[in-house]
XYZ file of C-alpha atoms in Angstrom:
739
model
C -20.437 33.181 -85.762
C -19.470 32.712 -82.149
C -21.854 30.867 -79.886
C -23.373 33.120 -77.191
C -21.895 32.724 -73.707
C -23.974 30.520 -71.413
C -24.252 30.510 -67.637
C -24.781 27.785 -65.093
C -25.693 28.606 -61.510
C -25.772 26.282 -58.514
C -24.059 24.623 -55.567
C -20.979 22.411 -56.011
C -21.964 18.970 -54.656
C -18.981 16.778 -55.584
C -15.576 17.126 -57.192
C -14.034 14.425 -59.342
C -10.820 16.397 -59.730
C -9.448 19.547 -58.132
C -6.140 21.299 -58.742
C -4.984 24.909 -58.925
C -5.550 24.873 -62.672
C -8.519 22.552 -63.277
C -11.725 21.362 -61.594
C -14.312 18.788 -62.585
C -17.397 17.740 -60.666
C -21.142 18.087 -60.241
C -23.258 20.965 -59.047
C -26.943 21.170 -58.175
C -28.551 23.905 -60.251
C -31.491 26.152 -59.356
C -33.903 23.441 -60.559
C -32.331 20.894 -58.171
C -30.714 18.914 -61.053
C -27.204 17.434 -60.817
C -25.077 18.791 -63.655
C -21.558 17.768 -64.646
C -19.020 20.543 -65.253
C -15.297 20.817 -66.022
C -12.849 23.568 -66.859
C -9.813 25.636 -65.927
C -11.426 26.958 -62.742
C -10.955 26.488 -58.995
C -14.020 25.084 -57.264
C -14.744 23.702 -53.804
C -17.532 21.477 -52.476
C -20.348 23.457 -50.902
C -19.716 26.704 -52.798
C -22.524 28.564 -54.514
C -21.110 29.475 -57.939
C -21.911 30.913 -61.349
C -20.092 29.204 -64.238
C -19.592 30.941 -67.558
C -18.946 28.841 -70.660
C -20.864 26.509 -72.970
C -22.543 23.102 -73.090
C -20.490 20.443 -74.892
C -20.661 16.731 -75.637
C -17.515 15.143 -74.284
C -16.519 11.961 -76.202
C -15.910 10.088 -72.939
C -18.063 11.809 -70.275
C -21.022 12.874 -72.375
C -22.934 16.133 -71.993
C -21.315 18.563 -69.580
C -20.801 22.238 -69.016
C -17.393 23.466 -70.177
C -16.548 26.289 -67.776
C -14.278 29.124 -68.844
C -14.685 31.230 -65.697
C -16.130 30.789 -62.232
C -17.538 33.488 -59.986
C -19.008 32.971 -56.556
C -22.700 33.529 -55.977
C -21.850 35.679 -53.047
C -25.221 36.919 -51.927
C -26.303 33.409 -50.942
C -23.979 33.125 -47.959
C -26.036 33.480 -44.780
C -22.909 33.182 -42.644
C -21.102 35.826 -44.647
C -24.069 38.184 -44.631
C -24.542 37.787 -40.868
C -20.861 38.410 -40.185
C -20.787 41.378 -42.550
C -23.831 43.037 -40.985
C -22.619 42.433 -37.419
C -19.065 43.662 -37.951
C -19.562 46.685 -40.177
C -19.376 49.666 -37.788
C -21.533 51.692 -40.170
C -24.498 49.414 -39.432
C -25.437 50.907 -36.062
C -27.851 48.934 -33.865
C -26.862 45.448 -35.041
C -25.214 42.797 -32.924
C -24.364 39.200 -33.908
C -27.747 37.764 -32.839
C -29.890 40.296 -34.697
C -27.601 40.209 -37.742
C -27.929 36.422 -38.008
C -31.708 36.607 -37.575
C -31.960 39.098 -40.444
C -29.581 37.058 -42.647
C -31.562 33.855 -42.053
C -34.867 35.616 -42.719
C -33.982 37.200 -46.051
C -30.893 35.400 -47.404
C -30.306 36.299 -51.056
C -33.225 38.735 -50.977
C -31.678 40.950 -48.316
C -30.307 43.465 -50.825
C -33.718 43.938 -52.449
C -35.647 44.016 -49.162
C -33.405 46.543 -47.417
C -33.784 48.913 -50.379
C -37.521 48.408 -51.003
C -38.851 47.596 -47.555
C -36.486 48.531 -44.669
C -39.468 48.245 -42.282
C -39.444 44.467 -42.823
C -35.746 44.313 -41.885
C -36.473 46.380 -38.773
C -39.217 43.938 -37.768
C -37.058 40.847 -38.366
C -34.188 42.081 -36.158
C -35.915 43.513 -34.321
C -34.192 46.865 -34.657
C -35.447 50.441 -34.797
C -36.691 51.836 -38.090
C -33.957 54.481 -37.802
C -31.302 51.754 -37.615
C -32.854 49.979 -40.621
C -32.885 53.231 -42.609
C -29.231 53.766 -41.761
C -28.411 50.251 -42.997
C -30.336 50.994 -46.201
C -28.335 54.176 -46.839
C -24.996 52.466 -46.196
C -25.989 49.385 -48.231
C -26.946 51.477 -51.256
C -23.805 53.606 -50.921
C -21.599 50.523 -51.162
C -23.855 48.337 -53.281
C -21.146 47.598 -55.812
C -18.957 45.883 -53.275
C -21.531 44.439 -50.885
C -21.495 41.011 -52.486
C -17.727 40.758 -52.344
C -17.654 42.079 -48.788
C -20.272 39.550 -47.739
C -18.292 36.623 -49.085
C -15.012 37.856 -47.659
C -16.667 38.308 -44.267
C -17.568 34.627 -44.298
C -13.827 33.916 -44.048
C -13.798 35.540 -40.608
C -12.228 38.780 -41.807
C -13.023 41.957 -39.899
C -14.690 44.867 -41.643
C -11.376 46.740 -41.674
C -9.606 43.770 -43.256
C -12.374 43.299 -45.831
C -12.137 46.952 -46.753
C -8.351 46.684 -47.099
C -8.723 43.798 -49.536
C -11.387 45.540 -51.590
C -9.359 48.744 -51.636
C -6.453 46.754 -53.039
C -8.219 44.384 -55.421
C -11.628 46.024 -56.029
C -14.495 43.750 -57.058
C -11.947 41.101 -58.064
C -10.976 40.571 -54.432
C -12.928 37.348 -53.998
C -11.752 35.711 -57.206
C -8.141 36.688 -56.497
C -8.281 35.332 -52.956
C -10.040 32.188 -54.133
C -7.326 31.539 -56.710
C -4.490 32.175 -54.256
C -5.677 32.835 -50.686
C -2.065 33.032 -49.497
C -1.959 36.557 -50.845
C -3.820 37.471 -47.644
C -0.701 36.697 -45.623
C 1.188 39.343 -47.545
C -1.546 41.939 -47.933
C -3.479 41.937 -44.635
C -1.833 42.665 -41.336
C -2.766 40.202 -38.626
C -3.400 37.218 -40.893
C -0.699 34.615 -40.540
C -0.108 31.512 -42.598
C -2.067 29.102 -40.363
C -5.223 31.188 -40.374
C -5.104 31.692 -44.135
C -4.314 28.006 -44.615
C -7.597 27.188 -42.902
C -9.399 29.387 -45.433
C -7.509 27.708 -48.259
C -8.604 24.286 -47.094
C -12.242 25.443 -47.328
C -11.805 26.417 -50.972
C -10.117 23.136 -51.837
C -6.510 24.238 -52.310
C -4.308 21.116 -52.388
C -1.482 20.769 -49.895
C 1.134 20.670 -52.673
C -0.173 23.884 -54.276
C 3.098 25.738 -55.100
C 1.938 29.122 -53.701
C 1.063 27.299 -50.460
C 4.524 25.745 -50.223
C 6.208 29.086 -50.926
C 3.986 30.835 -48.394
C 4.907 28.177 -45.819
C 8.637 28.684 -46.429
C 8.281 32.450 -46.100
C 6.186 32.013 -42.950
C 8.960 29.961 -41.345
C 11.461 32.678 -42.197
C 9.110 35.346 -40.856
C 8.739 33.324 -37.664
C 12.530 33.338 -37.296
C 12.515 37.100 -37.898
C 9.894 37.472 -35.158
C 12.340 35.703 -32.843
C 15.039 38.192 -33.837
C 17.065 36.008 -36.229
C 18.105 37.351 -39.599
C 18.955 33.962 -41.131
C 18.009 30.285 -40.860
C 20.218 27.393 -41.867
C 18.857 25.683 -45.001
C 18.392 22.214 -43.479
C 16.604 23.720 -40.481
C 14.349 25.812 -42.720
C 13.299 22.780 -44.791
C 12.553 20.839 -41.607
C 10.473 23.703 -40.169
C 8.513 24.079 -43.417
C 7.895 20.341 -43.613
C 6.375 20.309 -40.120
C 4.233 23.329 -40.937
C 2.913 22.156 -44.318
C 2.189 18.479 -43.437
C 1.960 17.398 -47.063
C 0.717 13.976 -48.107
C 3.594 13.355 -50.506
C 6.586 11.220 -49.484
C 8.703 13.689 -51.434
C 7.560 16.653 -49.355
C 11.107 17.759 -48.508
C 12.060 17.600 -52.192
C 9.015 19.733 -53.072
C 9.995 22.271 -50.411
C 13.614 22.250 -51.585
C 12.503 22.882 -55.174
C 10.264 25.819 -54.199
C 13.021 27.177 -51.935
C 15.446 27.109 -54.857
C 12.875 28.923 -56.968
C 12.497 31.670 -54.361
C 16.295 32.084 -54.295
C 16.529 32.137 -58.098
C 13.747 34.771 -58.321
C 15.609 36.905 -55.764
C 12.948 36.725 -53.066
C 15.413 34.953 -50.759
C 19.187 35.135 -50.392
C 21.546 32.255 -49.721
C 24.992 32.665 -48.145
C 27.579 29.970 -47.645
C 29.330 30.044 -44.266
C 31.561 27.392 -42.707
C 30.111 24.628 -44.885
C 26.490 25.650 -44.202
C 23.918 27.417 -46.344
C 22.229 30.333 -44.573
C 18.870 31.509 -45.920
C 17.505 35.003 -45.411
C 14.906 37.248 -46.922
C 16.632 39.176 -49.676
C 15.712 42.587 -48.266
C 16.924 41.605 -44.795
C 20.235 40.340 -46.175
C 20.767 43.565 -48.106
C 20.050 45.659 -45.036
C 22.405 43.731 -42.795
C 25.165 43.706 -45.403
C 24.991 47.493 -45.704
C 24.938 47.954 -41.916
C 27.979 45.716 -41.603
C 29.860 47.573 -44.345
C 29.137 50.877 -42.657
C 30.253 49.660 -39.253
C 33.404 48.080 -40.685
C 34.337 51.445 -42.154
C 33.582 53.291 -38.919
C 36.684 52.348 -36.952
C 38.519 55.514 -37.895
C 39.164 58.953 -36.457
C 36.373 61.341 -35.567
C 35.644 63.624 -38.574
C 36.354 66.631 -36.327
C 39.309 65.044 -34.510
C 41.672 67.911 -35.286
C 39.208 70.437 -33.918
C 38.945 68.336 -30.757
C 42.643 67.515 -30.349
C 43.182 69.543 -27.223
C 39.677 68.816 -25.925
C 39.893 65.066 -25.581
C 43.281 65.364 -23.934
C 41.803 67.675 -21.289
C 38.954 65.220 -20.730
C 41.443 62.383 -20.364
C 43.432 64.344 -17.799
C 40.341 65.434 -15.858
C 40.555 69.148 -16.703
C 37.243 68.868 -18.517
C 34.301 66.783 -17.270
C 35.795 66.532 -13.754
C 32.604 65.014 -12.307
C 33.049 61.866 -14.400
C 34.819 58.768 -13.122
C 37.742 57.288 -15.130
C 35.522 54.899 -17.130
C 33.078 57.640 -17.990
C 35.904 59.952 -19.093
C 37.283 57.124 -21.250
C 33.848 56.892 -22.900
C 33.840 60.631 -23.626
C 37.403 60.468 -25.009
C 36.356 57.583 -27.296
C 33.387 59.588 -28.566
C 35.666 62.586 -29.246
C 38.229 60.579 -31.196
C 36.288 57.909 -33.175
C 33.735 58.141 -35.947
C 31.572 55.437 -34.365
C 31.549 54.744 -30.635
C 29.499 52.497 -28.376
C 28.930 53.460 -24.745
C 27.222 50.720 -22.762
C 26.534 50.095 -19.103
C 24.004 48.808 -16.611
C 21.507 50.630 -14.436
C 23.159 53.309 -12.346
C 26.429 53.331 -14.319
C 25.851 56.949 -15.365
C 25.348 56.521 -19.114
C 22.935 59.411 -19.473
C 25.042 61.591 -17.147
C 28.045 60.840 -19.354
C 26.039 61.727 -22.467
C 25.122 65.038 -20.825
C 28.776 65.964 -20.262
C 29.708 64.738 -23.745
C 26.979 66.858 -25.353
C 27.964 69.940 -23.337
C 31.632 69.536 -24.263
C 30.884 69.112 -27.966
C 28.573 72.115 -28.123
C 30.960 74.323 -26.153
C 33.516 73.674 -28.878
C 31.212 74.552 -31.735
C 29.956 71.146 -32.862
C 26.308 70.534 -33.764
C 24.858 67.630 -31.746
C 21.618 65.751 -32.422
C 20.041 63.512 -29.746
C 17.650 60.682 -30.577
C 16.109 57.505 -29.125
C 13.850 54.706 -30.459
C 10.721 55.668 -28.473
C 9.007 58.861 -27.407
C 9.400 57.948 -23.729
C 13.135 57.361 -24.105
C 13.582 60.579 -26.108
C 11.698 62.582 -23.498
C 13.798 61.149 -20.666
C 17.024 61.891 -22.581
C 15.812 65.423 -23.193
C 15.038 65.982 -19.499
C 18.426 64.715 -18.306
C 20.642 66.365 -20.928
C 18.623 69.577 -21.165
C 18.494 69.548 -24.961
C 15.766 68.613 -27.444
C 15.765 64.934 -28.342
C 13.927 63.243 -31.212
C 12.543 59.801 -31.820
C 14.585 58.140 -34.546
C 11.468 58.019 -36.732
C 10.932 61.748 -36.326
C 14.622 62.435 -36.947
C 14.311 60.525 -40.209
C 11.136 62.388 -41.171
C 8.872 59.355 -41.339
C 5.196 60.247 -41.870
C 3.782 56.746 -41.899
C 4.362 56.235 -45.586
C 7.660 57.850 -46.563
C 11.049 58.603 -45.037
C 12.078 62.131 -45.933
C 15.640 61.640 -44.658
C 17.908 59.368 -46.630
C 20.836 59.356 -49.062
C 19.413 62.436 -50.825
C 18.698 64.404 -47.636
C 21.271 63.630 -44.939
C 21.018 64.607 -41.273
C 22.805 67.881 -40.709
C 24.952 67.232 -37.628
C 28.555 66.865 -36.544
C 27.643 64.237 -33.936
C 24.529 62.071 -33.591
C 23.934 60.403 -30.214
C 21.473 57.481 -30.146
C 20.234 56.432 -26.698
C 18.582 53.093 -25.792
C 20.321 51.383 -28.697
C 19.376 47.944 -27.313
C 15.898 48.637 -28.719
C 17.110 49.444 -32.246
C 16.388 46.614 -34.666
C 17.925 46.008 -38.071
C 15.257 47.901 -40.048
C 15.671 51.071 -38.013
C 19.476 50.821 -37.939
C 19.537 50.544 -41.720
C 17.235 53.515 -42.165
C 19.372 55.552 -39.796
C 22.704 54.757 -41.409
C 21.394 55.700 -44.866
C 20.642 59.190 -43.604
C 24.093 59.836 -42.087
C 26.940 61.655 -43.809
C 29.688 59.111 -43.119
C 32.421 61.518 -44.146
C 31.478 64.371 -41.832
C 29.308 62.978 -39.007
C 30.282 60.914 -35.981
C 27.811 58.592 -34.250
C 27.641 57.568 -30.597
C 25.474 54.578 -29.698
C 24.435 54.412 -26.045
C 22.586 51.593 -24.348
C 22.437 48.753 -21.857
C 23.379 45.455 -23.462
C 22.053 43.611 -20.398
C 18.488 44.514 -21.275
C 16.255 42.474 -23.541
C 17.120 42.554 -27.258
C 14.928 44.553 -29.664
C 11.477 43.327 -30.610
C 12.414 43.285 -34.303
C 15.188 41.290 -36.023
C 18.862 41.858 -35.325
C 20.795 42.653 -32.168
C 22.774 45.749 -33.088
C 24.077 46.825 -29.681
C 25.224 43.378 -28.571
C 26.709 42.595 -31.967
C 28.714 45.836 -31.945
C 30.029 45.129 -28.436
C 30.689 41.405 -28.819
C 32.306 41.599 -32.254
C 34.410 44.619 -31.421
C 33.596 45.866 -34.918
C 33.652 49.466 -33.610
C 35.330 51.104 -30.639
C 33.334 50.648 -27.442
C 33.505 51.426 -23.729
C 31.464 49.483 -21.169
C 30.712 51.330 -17.918
C 30.949 48.664 -15.222
C 30.692 50.604 -11.958
C 27.440 51.698 -10.328
C 28.026 55.308 -9.323
C 27.587 56.147 -5.678
C 24.755 58.605 -6.234
C 22.725 55.981 -8.080
C 21.576 54.622 -4.728
C 20.322 51.318 -3.365
C 17.659 50.814 -6.043
C 20.177 50.779 -8.907
C 22.667 48.698 -6.912
C 20.005 46.054 -6.228
C 18.892 46.094 -9.865
C 22.427 45.526 -11.140
C 23.031 42.794 -8.533
C 20.510 40.607 -10.401
C 23.047 40.306 -13.227
C 25.291 38.537 -10.697
C 22.460 36.231 -9.657
C 21.713 38.097 -6.419
C 18.318 39.387 -5.290
C 18.368 41.730 -2.326
C 15.893 41.467 0.530
C 13.491 44.287 1.309
C 15.322 47.512 2.159
C 15.504 48.623 5.756
C 15.884 52.289 4.830
C 12.788 54.533 4.728
C 12.730 57.857 2.903
C 10.907 60.954 4.115
C 7.622 59.706 2.634
C 7.850 56.339 4.368
C 8.853 54.464 1.216
C 11.570 51.894 0.772
C 13.539 51.828 -2.510
C 13.339 48.041 -2.745
C 10.710 45.513 -1.687
C 10.999 41.778 -2.261
C 7.875 39.835 -1.259
C 8.570 36.248 -2.291
C 6.215 34.197 -0.115
C 3.439 33.305 -2.576
C 3.654 29.811 -4.062
C 0.049 29.987 -5.300
C -0.387 32.455 -8.194
C -3.880 33.308 -6.893
C -2.241 34.563 -3.705
C -0.131 36.867 -5.893
C -3.348 38.191 -7.484
C -4.951 38.808 -4.101
C -1.822 40.568 -2.807
C -1.650 42.828 -5.881
C -5.297 43.741 -5.408
C -4.695 44.625 -1.749
C -1.578 46.554 -2.742
C -3.516 48.757 -5.141
C -6.561 48.974 -2.888
C -4.938 50.049 0.372
C -1.155 50.531 0.137
C 0.302 52.193 -2.965
C -1.773 55.369 -2.849
C -3.111 55.416 0.713
C 0.116 54.576 2.573
C 2.992 55.215 0.128
C 1.491 58.245 -1.600
C 1.883 57.066 -5.221
C -0.559 58.160 -7.911
C -2.228 54.960 -9.130
C -2.397 56.247 -12.688
C 0.789 58.239 -13.250
C 3.280 56.673 -10.829
C 2.658 52.915 -10.791
C 3.376 50.348 -13.480
C 2.650 46.648 -13.012
C 5.031 44.476 -15.061
C 4.785 40.759 -15.830
C 6.474 38.406 -18.346
C 3.354 37.078 -20.096
C 0.128 38.154 -21.738
C -2.011 35.162 -20.797
C -2.894 33.196 -17.608
C -3.904 34.521 -14.197
C -0.670 36.519 -13.792
C -0.633 37.708 -17.392
C -1.285 41.166 -18.765
C -4.765 40.395 -20.124
C -6.343 39.248 -16.856
C -4.456 41.699 -14.672
C -5.620 44.618 -16.823
C -9.248 43.529 -16.438
C -8.860 43.311 -12.645
C -6.994 46.598 -12.263
C -9.379 48.434 -14.575
C -12.276 47.393 -12.345
C -10.422 48.277 -9.141
C -9.020 51.649 -10.225
C -12.210 52.789 -11.978
C -14.166 52.080 -8.786
C -11.543 53.466 -6.371
C -10.739 56.684 -8.254
C -13.910 57.439 -10.198
C -16.720 55.484 -8.523
C -17.438 53.459 -11.684
C -18.581 49.851 -11.338
C -17.181 47.960 -14.338
C -19.302 45.045 -15.650
C -17.672 41.630 -15.718
C -15.844 40.824 -18.957
C -16.996 37.524 -20.554
C -14.224 34.943 -21.127
C -12.453 35.440 -24.422
C -13.716 39.020 -24.868
C -11.632 42.178 -24.761
C -12.559 44.684 -22.060
C -14.233 47.867 -23.210
C -12.317 51.110 -22.896
C -13.737 53.496 -20.310
C -13.285 57.168 -19.544
C -9.971 57.752 -17.662
C -8.547 54.349 -18.662
C -4.794 53.994 -18.911
C -3.926 52.682 -22.402
C -0.897 51.887 -24.559
C -0.424 52.096 -28.316
C 0.864 48.768 -29.685
C 1.816 49.828 -33.222
C 3.274 52.898 -34.866
C 0.352 54.905 -36.246
C 1.893 57.614 -38.358
C -1.446 58.916 -39.584
C -2.136 60.316 -36.123
C 1.487 60.595 -34.995
C 1.355 58.084 -32.117
C 4.173 55.590 -31.808
C 4.316 52.049 -30.478
C 4.710 52.060 -26.683
C 3.097 55.465 -26.082
C 1.023 55.435 -22.881
C -2.044 57.638 -22.644
C -5.341 58.269 -20.913
C -8.857 58.069 -22.393
C -10.324 61.585 -22.113
C -13.547 61.217 -24.124
C -15.904 58.450 -25.266
C -17.175 59.497 -28.697
C -19.928 58.332 -31.047
C -19.632 55.071 -33.015
C -17.191 53.695 -30.446
C -14.415 56.204 -31.239
C -12.087 57.376 -28.455
C -10.288 60.595 -27.619
C -6.958 59.732 -25.986
C -4.286 62.001 -24.527
C -0.691 60.852 -25.142
C 2.006 63.057 -23.563
C -0.225 66.168 -23.618
C -1.287 65.483 -27.215
C -4.928 64.524 -27.811
C -5.829 62.313 -30.771
C -9.006 60.647 -32.022
C -8.873 56.884 -32.512
C -11.420 55.552 -34.991
C -13.097 52.204 -34.422
C -14.079 51.986 -38.093
C -10.478 52.512 -39.227
C -9.186 49.787 -36.927
C -7.303 52.210 -34.648
C -8.676 50.545 -31.523
C -7.172 47.218 -32.614
C -3.789 48.711 -31.749
C -4.861 49.927 -28.314
C -4.552 47.976 -25.059
C -5.224 48.687 -21.403
C -1.947 49.645 -19.749
C -2.476 49.133 -16.030
C -0.338 46.027 -16.570
C 2.337 45.666 -19.264
C 4.728 42.942 -20.323
C 8.338 43.617 -19.446
C 9.133 43.696 -23.166
C 6.601 46.511 -23.656
C 8.182 48.782 -21.069
C 11.721 48.979 -22.464
C 12.845 52.561 -22.841
C 10.363 53.737 -20.202
C 10.779 54.656 -16.553
C 8.196 54.931 -13.785
C 8.390 56.202 -10.216
C 7.310 52.758 -8.982
C 7.594 49.415 -10.820
C 5.675 46.395 -9.461
C 7.359 43.332 -11.014
C 5.839 39.825 -10.923
C 8.406 37.011 -10.785
C 6.701 33.667 -10.222
C 7.428 30.002 -10.942
C 4.304 29.825 -13.157
C 6.279 31.884 -15.710
C 9.480 29.865 -15.324
C 9.789 29.035 -19.033
C 10.214 32.776 -19.707
C 12.615 33.456 -16.849
C 15.986 35.030 -17.458
C 18.332 37.465 -15.767
C 17.878 39.950 -18.581
C 14.088 39.841 -18.222
C 14.245 40.335 -14.447
C 16.847 43.070 -14.717
C 14.926 44.915 -17.435
C 11.786 44.914 -15.298
C 13.279 46.171 -12.028
C 15.487 48.762 -13.730
C 12.363 50.588 -15.005
C 11.820 52.082 -11.545
C 13.100 55.551 -10.660
C 12.188 55.510 -6.948
C 10.778 52.156 -5.817
C 10.763 48.563 -7.071
C 8.336 46.000 -5.631
C 9.138 42.375 -6.560
C 6.256 39.937 -5.975
C 6.393 36.154 -6.398
C 7.740 33.026 -4.794
C 11.233 32.209 -3.532
C 11.908 29.552 -6.167
C 10.679 31.755 -9.000
C 12.684 34.786 -7.867
C 15.873 32.737 -7.448
C 15.361 30.937 -10.776
C 14.778 34.156 -12.687
C 17.876 35.786 -11.186
C 20.182 32.875 -11.955
C 18.833 31.645 -15.296
C 20.865 32.848 -18.249
C 18.605 32.547 -21.253
C 20.067 31.595 -24.594
C 18.819 34.693 -26.367
C 21.734 34.833 -28.805
C 20.403 35.659 -32.225
C 21.493 34.353 -35.590
C 22.719 37.470 -37.378
C 25.207 37.938 -40.181
C 26.847 40.705 -38.175
C 27.326 38.261 -35.296
C 29.225 35.931 -37.649
C 31.879 38.617 -38.009
C 32.921 37.895 -34.430
C 33.440 34.256 -35.251
C 35.495 35.231 -38.283
C 37.623 37.459 -36.089
C 38.055 34.706 -33.521
C 39.066 32.234 -36.217
C 41.573 34.717 -37.661
C 43.040 35.326 -34.200
C 43.435 31.606 -33.566
C 45.078 31.107 -36.963
C 47.427 34.001 -36.310
C 48.355 32.574 -32.917
C 49.018 29.123 -34.385
C 51.243 30.610 -37.083
C 53.193 32.360 -34.357
């Protein structure tokens, strides 16, 4: 007959041994006695636990509790309960102070008291009886998961993150996370390795814990991906991981090397040998880039409809068709009419979009079906306005609904020619998705973009790699067309290291196309000037709409000239100036609240509501429970605080230069100051000023402006596609030597 299962409840006081597979130590039980325990469980000092097992007499250590399983006595955590109550949006009327007071008052009895006597909870807060009743209803509705949610909240997780974990793991969430907290890195957006590692330290995970080492390796690769690289050299990866993990063992590099080999053997990572080096990549990234490369390699052939266009491209070449184009632009059109894959690149004012308009017209006049697309809604809308034909975002073209891509190998895009604008913004993931949905036998593709702009936010550098490797036929438009005007000429001049002085020419509205105010060595003087500019000049003297026409651009998010502080200042100024609203001061470290009429930007693709990353909108309604109604491009959507939608929203009076790629504004105010010198580069400066359609205002100091215009940043990315250029160069050298 089996012995009945026994339980031991208490707080872990000491640990004699702790490893991922075994713990031994002492806990203080409910009667305040120290009890020895051991078993195949993971325990940490200070935890309130319930052990399941049996009492045994160990031949060496005497009487002890042999633990088979360990669960956490979750309802004892005052910190977790306080955090859970304060951060659950369903618990209306509770802030951090009142939540902590209630948690400290009732502790483990809170669940019973809120159900049996909500009036006592109301008194302890103090909160209204209505708020206490609401808490009671919500607590009882989710009673099965409250304990787990409370414990998870103690880790500093938001309510949305806690809910995501429970949705994925159910009531086992705590035990799963306790056994391997590094799963959080993979399963919860916004939780990186370092933050999760802090949690792991609290639960006693050793530094050499294999899942920790593997998570560290993957984090280093993800960090490289965030910087745009698709591979990391093996020796460099081991060194990065060693610095991140800071293990106590002298053999730390050997441990990392062993776990790295295991990840490669399991197929999680890929390893390529190139020029005597081993290049490590995530397996999915390597597959994507290999397929993109294979597709591009096979694209240097005739246009699928070349015979239908035989006489057409000749007429374009001779100037009979597209007579308004200059020779370079006509060469670009001819290339697009004769090759399966073509790249058309050029700087601001070179007439790329104008060329695309003539190309599209010519193709359609000769019976070919053309599809226009761009990476962002703003870029697609601008393309549509210039060409006079509907344009799609690439995501929409591929039928992405937030979860699935309807277009792919089994449902190809029906088009003779696909034209992709703003290709500099297309990362590897999107390029791969796009190529899988193209009929390579019957469809030609034209990539259009400015390779002088910043590379994409995601990994890869498709446009530059295509141009620099020569893997497909490309035409670079080098001349600024006459009609582009002084603004575009001055923007392009930055790529030669030249920054023009303030224009002397005034238009009919008293505006100059170019202002360069570079007299402020103190960044606070820049702040004061910007405030005066918005207060008395931009609208009152130059006639710009402060909401729709002006965009302040800066390199950074933080410091006094960063996006965060500038947005707080401009929100206060514009709300008061336009709407008579006095905005309360924002405490240090806190996000500003969103107000009616605020200008905002979406920072992540949200396919559930159909709003893409980079979409700029206006708050049109403040709703209950902190929800917002926001209008993006004439489309109103509701953003839920409880669902975490507001986490992806940011004030947009000021944006980073990276955020504004693909967008244009009547007036761009660009900060270029020595305090941001570590971020300076020609490409950054050029990208910022080329966002303006009518007027650019450069503000900073002389040294900062000159440094930014002349500094050529080393933004070359490690990509497998980029290696093809080196292979070509090596082959050319070998061929030349062999004569």
